[in-house]
PDB file of C-alpha atoms and ligand atoms in Angstrom:
ATOM      1  CA  MET N   1      70.437  65.473  15.384  1.00 77.00           C
ATOM      2  CA  THR N   2      68.467  68.971  15.071  1.00 94.00           C
ATOM      3  CA  ARG N   3      66.647  70.064  12.048  1.00 98.00           C
ATOM      4  CA  LEU N   4      64.789  73.334  12.320  1.00 98.00           C
ATOM      5  CA  ILE N   5      63.062  75.823  10.084  1.00 98.00           C
ATOM      6  CA  PHE N   6      62.855  79.326  11.258  1.00 98.00           C
ATOM      7  CA  LEU N   7      59.617  81.181  10.068  1.00 97.00           C
ATOM      8  CA  GLY N   8      58.598  84.495  11.051  1.00 97.00           C
ATOM      9  CA  PRO N   9      58.170  87.970   9.265  1.00 98.00           C
ATOM     10  CA  PRO N  10      61.375  89.876   8.427  1.00 98.00           C
ATOM     11  CA  GLY N  11      63.225  91.510  11.571  1.00 98.00           C
ATOM     12  CA  SER N  12      61.699  88.875  13.784  1.00 98.00           C
ATOM     13  CA  GLY N  13      64.966  87.640  15.283  1.00 98.00           C
ATOM     14  CA  LYS N  14      65.321  84.418  12.751  1.00 98.00           C
ATOM     15  CA  GLY N  15      68.930  85.194  12.164  1.00 98.00           C
ATOM     16  CA  THR N  16      70.081  86.345  15.420  1.00 98.00           C
ATOM     17  CA  GLN N  17      68.423  83.135  17.065  1.00 98.00           C
ATOM     18  CA  ALA N  18      69.377  80.860  14.480  1.00 98.00           C
ATOM     19  CA  ALA N  19      72.891  81.895  14.665  1.00 98.00           C
ATOM     20  CA  GLN N  20      73.165  81.432  18.476  1.00 98.00           C
ATOM     21  CA  LEU N  21      71.570  78.107  18.360  1.00 97.00           C
ATOM     22  CA  ALA N  22      73.331  76.786  15.548  1.00 98.00           C
ATOM     23  CA  ASN N  23      76.624  77.569  17.285  1.00 97.00           C
ATOM     24  CA  ASN N  24      75.529  75.961  20.238  1.00 96.00           C
ATOM     25  CA  GLU N  25      74.596  72.800  18.505  1.00 96.00           C
ATOM     26  CA  GLN N  26      77.457  72.761  16.154  1.00 96.00           C
ATOM     27  CA  ILE N  27      75.432  72.502  13.115  1.00 97.00           C
ATOM     28  CA  PRO N  28      75.057  74.794  10.032  1.00 98.00           C
ATOM     29  CA  HIS N  29      72.988  77.833  10.045  1.00 98.00           C
ATOM     30  CA  ILE N  30      71.715  77.955   6.632  1.00 98.00           C
ATOM     31  CA  SER N  31      70.398  81.388   5.555  1.00 98.00           C
ATOM     32  CA  THR N  32      69.022  82.027   2.038  1.00 98.00           C
ATOM     33  CA  GLY N  33      69.139  85.798   2.582  1.00 98.00           C
ATOM     34  CA  GLU N  34      72.813  85.771   3.771  1.00 98.00           C
ATOM     35  CA  LEU N  35      73.793  83.259   0.687  1.00 97.00           C
ATOM     36  CA  LEU N  36      71.888  85.666  -1.561  1.00 98.00           C
ATOM     37  CA  ARG N  37      73.501  88.748  -0.227  1.00 97.00           C
ATOM     38  CA  LYS N  38      76.956  87.354  -0.478  1.00 97.00           C
ATOM     39  CA  ALA N  39      76.427  86.478  -3.956  1.00 97.00           C
ATOM     40  CA  VAL N  40      75.183  90.069  -4.420  1.00 97.00           C
ATOM     41  CA  ALA N  41      78.186  91.472  -2.887  1.00 97.00           C
ATOM     42  CA  ASP N  42      80.706  89.397  -4.756  1.00 98.00           C
ATOM     43  CA  LYS N  43      78.892  90.401  -7.936  1.00 98.00           C
ATOM     44  CA  THR N  44      78.608  86.636  -9.242  1.00 97.00           C
ATOM     45  CA  PRO N  45      76.250  85.645 -11.957  1.00 97.00           C
ATOM     46  CA  LEU N  46      73.628  84.593  -9.526  1.00 97.00           C
ATOM     47  CA  GLY N  47      74.041  87.878  -7.563  1.00 97.00           C
ATOM     48  CA  LEU N  48      73.656  89.869 -10.563  1.00 98.00           C
ATOM     49  CA  LYS N  49      70.254  88.016 -11.314  1.00 97.00           C
ATOM     50  CA  VAL N  50      68.839  88.336  -8.120  1.00 98.00           C
ATOM     51  CA  LYS N  51      70.085  91.895  -6.893  1.00 98.00           C
ATOM     52  CA  SER N  52      66.756  93.822  -7.975  1.00 98.00           C
ATOM     53  CA  TYR N  53      64.601  91.266  -6.161  1.00 98.00           C
ATOM     54  CA  LEU N  54      66.625  91.544  -2.818  1.00 98.00           C
ATOM     55  CA  ASP N  55      66.468  95.523  -3.182  1.00 97.00           C
ATOM     56  CA  GLU N  56      62.809  95.463  -3.822  1.00 98.00           C
ATOM     57  CA  GLY N  57      61.945  93.055  -1.163  1.00 98.00           C
ATOM     58  CA  GLU N  58      60.475  90.722  -3.429  1.00 98.00           C
ATOM     59  CA  LEU N  59      61.225  87.005  -3.113  1.00 98.00           C
ATOM     60  CA  VAL N  60      63.841  85.624  -5.578  1.00 98.00           C
ATOM     61  CA  PRO N  61      62.335  83.078  -7.931  1.00 98.00           C
ATOM     62  CA  ASP N  62      61.727  79.463  -6.606  1.00 98.00           C
ATOM     63  CA  LYS N  63      64.023  77.908  -9.505  1.00 97.00           C
ATOM     64  CA  VAL N  64      67.037  80.035  -8.305  1.00 97.00           C
ATOM     65  CA  VAL N  65      66.566  79.460  -4.358  1.00 97.00           C
ATOM     66  CA  LEU N  66      65.888  75.896  -4.931  1.00 97.00           C
ATOM     67  CA  ASP N  67      69.069  74.985  -6.931  1.00 96.00           C
ATOM     68  CA  LEU N  68      70.674  76.925  -4.245  1.00 96.00           C
ATOM     69  CA  MET N  69      69.262  74.924  -1.292  1.00 96.00           C
ATOM     70  CA  GLY N  70      69.525  71.735  -3.234  1.00 95.00           C
ATOM     71  CA  GLU N  71      73.197  72.326  -3.714  1.00 95.00           C
ATOM     72  CA  ARG N  72      73.986  73.444  -0.082  1.00 96.00           C
ATOM     73  CA  LEU N  73      71.826  70.757   1.715  1.00 95.00           C
ATOM     74  CA  SER N  74      73.684  68.184  -0.079  1.00 94.00           C
ATOM     75  CA  LYS N  75      77.246  69.459   1.545  1.00 95.00           C
ATOM     76  CA  ASP N  76      78.570  66.916   4.013  1.00 95.00           C
ATOM     77  CA  ASP N  77      78.249  69.268   7.045  1.00 96.00           C
ATOM     78  CA  ALA N  78      74.452  69.457   6.412  1.00 95.00           C
ATOM     79  CA  ARG N  79      74.415  65.551   7.203  1.00 92.00           C
ATOM     80  CA  SER N  80      74.355  65.886  10.819  1.00 91.00           C
ATOM     81  CA  GLY N  81      71.465  68.497  11.356  1.00 96.00           C
ATOM     82  CA  TRP N  82      71.017  72.283  10.255  1.00 98.00           C
ATOM     83  CA  ILE N  83      68.812  75.360  10.924  1.00 98.00           C
ATOM     84  CA  LEU N  84      67.066  76.743   7.815  1.00 98.00           C
ATOM     85  CA  ASP N  85      66.611  80.510   8.375  1.00 98.00           C
ATOM     86  CA  GLY N  86      64.193  82.118   5.744  1.00 98.00           C
ATOM     87  CA  PHE N  87      63.693  78.858   3.764  1.00 98.00           C
ATOM     88  CA  PRO N  88      61.228  77.443   2.774  1.00 98.00           C
ATOM     89  CA  ARG N  89      59.220  80.799   2.115  1.00 98.00           C
ATOM     90  CA  ASN N  90      56.144  79.456   0.463  1.00 98.00           C
ATOM     91  CA  VAL N  91      54.298  76.459  -0.114  1.00 98.00           C
ATOM     92  CA  ALA N  92      56.064  75.286  -3.360  1.00 98.00           C
ATOM     93  CA  GLN N  93      59.778  75.708  -1.353  1.00 98.00           C
ATOM     94  CA  ALA N  94      58.269  73.747   1.317  1.00 98.00           C
ATOM     95  CA  GLU N  95      57.273  70.732  -0.897  1.00 97.00           C
ATOM     96  CA  PHE N  96      60.543  70.712  -2.350  1.00 97.00           C
ATOM     97  CA  LEU N  97      62.071  70.610   0.793  1.00 97.00           C
ATOM     98  CA  ASP N  98      60.095  67.582   1.807  1.00 97.00           C
ATOM     99  CA  LYS N  99      61.121  65.796  -1.408  1.00 97.00           C
ATOM    100  CA  LEU N 100      64.622  66.542  -1.010  1.00 95.00           C
ATOM    101  CA  LEU N 101      64.530  65.409   2.493  1.00 95.00           C
ATOM    102  CA  GLY N 102      62.476  62.372   1.828  1.00 94.00           C
ATOM    103  CA  GLU N 103      65.166  61.177  -1.062  1.00 92.00           C
ATOM    104  CA  VAL N 104      67.715  61.109   1.865  1.00 87.00           C
ATOM    105  CA  GLY N 105      65.554  59.613   4.628  1.00 89.00           C
ATOM    106  CA  GLN N 106      65.666  62.780   6.690  1.00 90.00           C
ATOM    107  CA  TRP N 107      63.014  65.169   7.927  1.00 93.00           C
ATOM    108  CA  THR N 108      62.453  68.229   9.552  1.00 96.00           C
ATOM    109  CA  ASP N 109      62.054  68.302  13.540  1.00 97.00           C
ATOM    110  CA  TRP N 110      60.245  71.565  14.087  1.00 98.00           C
ATOM    111  CA  ALA N 111      59.269  74.871  12.356  1.00 98.00           C
ATOM    112  CA  ILE N 112      59.560  77.499  14.777  1.00 98.00           C
ATOM    113  CA  ALA N 113      57.184  80.493  14.177  1.00 98.00           C
ATOM    114  CA  MET N 114      58.744  83.814  15.662  1.00 98.00           C
ATOM    115  CA  GLU N 115      55.999  86.273  16.710  1.00 98.00           C
ATOM    116  CA  VAL N 116      56.603  90.052  16.757  1.00 98.00           C
ATOM    117  CA  PRO N 117      54.218  93.039  16.194  1.00 98.00           C
ATOM    118  CA  ASP N 118      54.684  94.752  12.924  1.00 97.00           C
ATOM    119  CA  GLU N 119      55.515  98.137  14.670  1.00 97.00           C
ATOM    120  CA  VAL N 120      58.324  96.544  16.609  1.00 98.00           C
ATOM    121  CA  ILE N 121      59.625  95.227  13.260  1.00 98.00           C
ATOM    122  CA  VAL N 122      59.500  98.446  11.483  1.00 98.00           C
ATOM    123  CA  ASP N 123      61.400 100.040  14.589  1.00 98.00           C
ATOM    124  CA  ARG N 124      64.018  97.076  14.456  1.00 98.00           C
ATOM    125  CA  LEU N 125      64.695  97.308  10.675  1.00 98.00           C
ATOM    126  CA  ARG N 126      64.640 101.029  10.491  1.00 98.00           C
ATOM    127  CA  GLU N 127      67.119 101.022  13.061  1.00 97.00           C
ATOM    128  CA  ARG N 128      69.328  98.308  11.415  1.00 98.00           C
ATOM    129  CA  GLY N 129      69.098 100.361   8.190  1.00 97.00           C
ATOM    130  CA  ARG N 130      70.427 103.428   9.776  1.00 97.00           C
ATOM    131  CA  LYS N 131      73.295 101.709  11.162  1.00 97.00           C
ATOM    132  CA  GLU N 132      74.367  99.097   8.625  1.00 96.00           C
ATOM    133  CA  GLY N 133      72.633 100.403   5.623  1.00 94.00           C
ATOM    134  CA  ARG N 134      71.079  97.089   4.434  1.00 94.00           C
ATOM    135  CA  SER N 135      69.447  97.925   0.946  1.00 93.00           C
ATOM    136  CA  ASP N 136      66.205  96.773   1.943  1.00 97.00           C
ATOM    137  CA  ASP N 137      65.914  98.116   5.354  1.00 97.00           C
ATOM    138  CA  SER N 138      64.174 101.462   4.195  1.00 97.00           C
ATOM    139  CA  GLU N 139      60.888 102.026   5.701  1.00 96.00           C
ATOM    140  CA  GLU N 140      58.940 101.760   2.339  1.00 97.00           C
ATOM    141  CA  THR N 141      60.844  98.305   1.515  1.00 98.00           C
ATOM    142  CA  ILE N 142      60.225  97.115   5.220  1.00 98.00           C
ATOM    143  CA  ARG N 143      56.413  97.540   4.931  1.00 98.00           C
ATOM    144  CA  HIS N 144      56.635  95.726   1.317  1.00 98.00           C
ATOM    145  CA  ARG N 145      58.563  92.669   2.931  1.00 98.00           C
ATOM    146  CA  LEU N 146      55.815  92.403   5.522  1.00 98.00           C
ATOM    147  CA  GLU N 147      53.247  92.299   2.842  1.00 98.00           C
ATOM    148  CA  VAL N 148      55.038  89.614   0.990  1.00 98.00           C
ATOM    149  CA  TYR N 149      55.629  87.753   4.094  1.00 98.00           C
ATOM    150  CA  ARG N 150      51.686  87.781   4.707  1.00 98.00           C
ATOM    151  CA  GLU N 151      50.784  86.887   1.489  1.00 98.00           C
ATOM    152  CA  LYS N 152      53.411  83.904   0.428  1.00 98.00           C
ATOM    153  CA  THR N 153      55.194  82.676   3.811  1.00 98.00           C
ATOM    154  CA  ALA N 154      52.488  82.947   6.477  1.00 98.00           C
ATOM    155  CA  PRO N 155      50.397  80.192   4.913  1.00 98.00           C
ATOM    156  CA  LEU N 156      53.411  78.149   5.998  1.00 98.00           C
ATOM    157  CA  ILE N 157      52.358  78.316   9.739  1.00 98.00           C
ATOM    158  CA  ASP N 158      49.178  76.441   8.688  1.00 98.00           C
ATOM    159  CA  PHE N 159      50.978  73.951   6.564  1.00 98.00           C
ATOM    160  CA  TYR N 160      53.514  73.088   9.398  1.00 98.00           C
ATOM    161  CA  ARG N 161      50.471  73.449  12.329  1.00 98.00           C
ATOM    162  CA  ALA N 162      48.505  70.945  10.201  1.00 98.00           C
ATOM    163  CA  ARG N 163      51.525  68.371  10.547  1.00 96.00           C
ATOM    164  CA  GLY N 164      52.136  68.812  14.221  1.00 97.00           C
ATOM    165  CA  GLN N 165      55.320  70.362  13.554  1.00 97.00           C
ATOM    166  CA  LEU N 166      54.735  73.842  14.641  1.00 98.00           C
ATOM    167  CA  LYS N 167      56.373  75.999  17.526  1.00 98.00           C
ATOM    168  CA  SER N 168      55.435  79.329  18.385  1.00 98.00           C
ATOM    169  CA  VAL N 169      57.955  81.605  20.158  1.00 98.00           C
ATOM    170  CA  ASN N 170      57.488  84.977  21.261  1.00 98.00           C
ATOM    171  CA  GLY N 171      60.290  87.138  19.555  1.00 98.00           C
ATOM    172  CA  ASN N 172      58.847  90.598  21.383  1.00 98.00           C
ATOM    173  CA  GLN N 173      61.304  90.137  24.240  1.00 98.00           C
ATOM    174  CA  SER N 174      64.920  90.386  24.942  1.00 98.00           C
ATOM    175  CA  ILE N 175      67.364  88.468  22.752  1.00 98.00           C
ATOM    176  CA  THR N 176      68.532  86.133  25.960  1.00 98.00           C
ATOM    177  CA  ASP N 177      64.612  85.570  26.612  1.00 98.00           C
ATOM    178  CA  VAL N 178      63.799  84.776  23.171  1.00 98.00           C
ATOM    179  CA  ALA N 179      66.702  82.264  23.078  1.00 98.00           C
ATOM    180  CA  ALA N 180      65.430  80.688  26.515  1.00 98.00           C
ATOM    181  CA  ALA N 181      61.827  80.376  25.091  1.00 98.00           C
ATOM    182  CA  LEU N 182      63.096  78.726  22.087  1.00 98.00           C
ATOM    183  CA  LYS N 183      64.918  76.178  23.969  1.00 97.00           C
ATOM    184  CA  GLN N 184      62.018  75.187  26.099  1.00 97.00           C
ATOM    185  CA  ALA N 185      60.009  74.987  22.974  1.00 96.00           C
ATOM    186  CA  ILE N 186      62.121  72.814  20.914  1.00 95.00           C
ATOM    187  CA  ALA N 187      62.639  70.483  24.061  1.00 93.00           C
ATOM    188  CA  SER N 188      58.926  70.021  24.812  1.00 78.00           C
TER     189      SER N 188
HETATM  190  P1  AP5 Y 229      66.153  87.401   4.492  1.00 59.55           P
HETATM  191  O1  AP5 Y 229      67.839  87.802   4.808  1.00 59.55           O
HETATM  192  O2  AP5 Y 229      65.676  86.010   4.997  1.00 59.55           O
HETATM  193  O3  AP5 Y 229      65.713  88.678   5.318  1.00 59.55           O
HETATM  194  P2  AP5 Y 229      64.165  88.777   6.386  1.00 59.55           P
HETATM  195  O4  AP5 Y 229      63.388  87.458   6.129  1.00 59.55           O
HETATM  196  O5  AP5 Y 229      63.741  89.973   5.915  1.00 59.55           O
HETATM  197  O6  AP5 Y 229      64.794  88.717   7.490  1.00 59.55           O
HETATM  198  P3  AP5 Y 229      65.825  89.782   8.356  1.00 59.55           P
HETATM  199  O7  AP5 Y 229      67.116  89.450   7.948  1.00 59.55           O
HETATM  200  O8  AP5 Y 229      65.483  91.036   8.057  1.00 59.55           O
HETATM  201  O9  AP5 Y 229      65.393  89.586  10.016  1.00 59.55           O
HETATM  202  P4  AP5 Y 229      65.668  88.099  10.786  1.00 59.55           P
HETATM  203  O10 AP5 Y 229      64.221  87.776  11.250  1.00 59.55           O
HETATM  204  O11 AP5 Y 229      66.258  87.397  10.267  1.00 59.55           O
HETATM  205  O12 AP5 Y 229      66.017  89.332  12.064  1.00 59.55           O
HETATM  206  P5  AP5 Y 229      67.305  89.512  12.623  1.00 59.55           P
HETATM  207  O13 AP5 Y 229      67.957  88.689  13.499  1.00 59.55           O
HETATM  208  O14 AP5 Y 229      68.275  89.769  11.368  1.00 59.55           O
HETATM  209  O15 AP5 Y 229      65.726  87.669   3.048  1.00 59.55           O
HETATM  210  C1  AP5 Y 229      66.173  88.911   2.306  1.00 59.55           C
HETATM  211  C2  AP5 Y 229      65.743  88.798   1.344  1.00 59.55           C
HETATM  212  O16 AP5 Y 229      66.368  87.601   0.322  1.00 59.55           O
HETATM  213  C3  AP5 Y 229      64.326  88.449   0.920  1.00 59.55           C
HETATM  214  O17 AP5 Y 229      63.540  89.744   0.916  1.00 59.55           O
HETATM  215  C4  AP5 Y 229      64.122  88.003  -0.451  1.00 59.55           C
HETATM  216  O18 AP5 Y 229      64.383  88.855  -1.759  1.00 59.55           O
HETATM  217  C5  AP5 Y 229      65.287  87.176  -0.328  1.00 59.55           C
HETATM  218  N1  AP5 Y 229      65.184  85.670  -0.060  1.00 59.55           N
HETATM  219  C6  AP5 Y 229      65.482  85.107   1.160  1.00 59.55           C
HETATM  220  N2  AP5 Y 229      65.133  83.631   1.180  1.00 59.55           N
HETATM  221  C7  AP5 Y 229      64.404  83.403   0.114  1.00 59.55           C
HETATM  222  C8  AP5 Y 229      63.701  82.193   0.000  1.00 59.55           C
HETATM  223  N3  AP5 Y 229      63.571  81.443   0.687  1.00 59.55           N
HETATM  224  N4  AP5 Y 229      63.015  82.556  -1.226  1.00 59.55           N
HETATM  225  C9  AP5 Y 229      63.032  83.721  -2.171  1.00 59.55           C
HETATM  226  N5  AP5 Y 229      63.960  84.838  -1.845  1.00 59.55           N
HETATM  227  C10 AP5 Y 229      64.291  84.639  -0.565  1.00 59.55           C
HETATM  228  O19 AP5 Y 229      66.931  90.891  13.517  1.00 59.55           O
HETATM  229  C11 AP5 Y 229      66.593  91.890  12.946  1.00 59.55           C
HETATM  230  C12 AP5 Y 229      67.101  93.045  13.621  1.00 59.55           C
HETATM  231  O20 AP5 Y 229      66.460  93.185  15.117  1.00 59.55           O
HETATM  232  C13 AP5 Y 229      68.754  93.129  13.945  1.00 59.55           C
HETATM  233  O21 AP5 Y 229      69.070  94.443  13.660  1.00 59.55           O
HETATM  234  C14 AP5 Y 229      68.693  92.480  15.343  1.00 59.55           C
HETATM  235  O22 AP5 Y 229      69.880  92.867  15.988  1.00 59.55           O
HETATM  236  C15 AP5 Y 229      67.458  93.041  15.938  1.00 59.55           C
HETATM  237  N6  AP5 Y 229      66.826  92.012  16.827  1.00 59.55           N
HETATM  238  C16 AP5 Y 229      66.774  90.406  16.759  1.00 59.55           C
HETATM  239  N7  AP5 Y 229      66.391  90.167  17.869  1.00 59.55           N
HETATM  240  C17 AP5 Y 229      65.984  91.130  18.871  1.00 59.55           C
HETATM  241  C18 AP5 Y 229      65.398  91.198  19.896  1.00 59.55           C
HETATM  242  N8  AP5 Y 229      64.864  89.977  20.489  1.00 59.55           N
HETATM  243  N9  AP5 Y 229      64.929  92.541  20.670  1.00 59.55           N
HETATM  244  C19 AP5 Y 229      65.539  93.607  19.987  1.00 59.55           C
HETATM  245  N10 AP5 Y 229      66.116  93.429  18.825  1.00 59.55           N
HETATM  246  C20 AP5 Y 229      66.620  92.276  18.050  1.00 59.55           C
END
């Protein structure tokens, strides 16, 4: 059974790698960003509430995300493992996840820190913004997302390292090479 958390700055390849690995392992890929973007696209009450946070590259308030994840992780398909992509994103979310898992006798195997230099990230996301038009992929918002990452999410690297649950992967190589490095990291 595989239970992984993908940490890493915006554009570090969390979604790309999480989707591939989840498909190989036949477990759900749970991306808070995708769940929130779908709610925005469907114009649900949740989507209307969170749209401005996503557009500005701010974190959505914890209460909203914790309710969403509590519900998602209680679904049947999450019993046999998962890959979390973009959650937890701060220490309060990580503590919530611990509590939730503790209640059902589950645990996280590894938190994977994807490492990619800022300038590579800005290039990747500007390119995606040009091709796909994601609302938060303008250069100004990309740089703001990187600041939010450093302030709020990067402390989770020490959080998981202190518990012996951290693996780092060089995300600045081809998608195939990142996948190979990831496979090796979680097997060792
Ligand atoms: P989220 O959707 O999580 O976005 P993000 O963290 O900014 O991450 P990205 O999706 O931009 O990048 P990624 O690391 O997944 O890389 P990807 O594989 O896509 O969050 C969006 C927003 O939702 C947040 O700003 C916040 O508002 C809200 N939110 C989400 N979770 C939240 C939470 N827990 N709490 C509060 N708010 C939350 O790759 C990026 C690009 O690079 C792609 O074009 C890809 O093709 C390319 N690429 C990938 N790997 C490589 C490679 N090895 N070489 C070259 N190109 C590559």
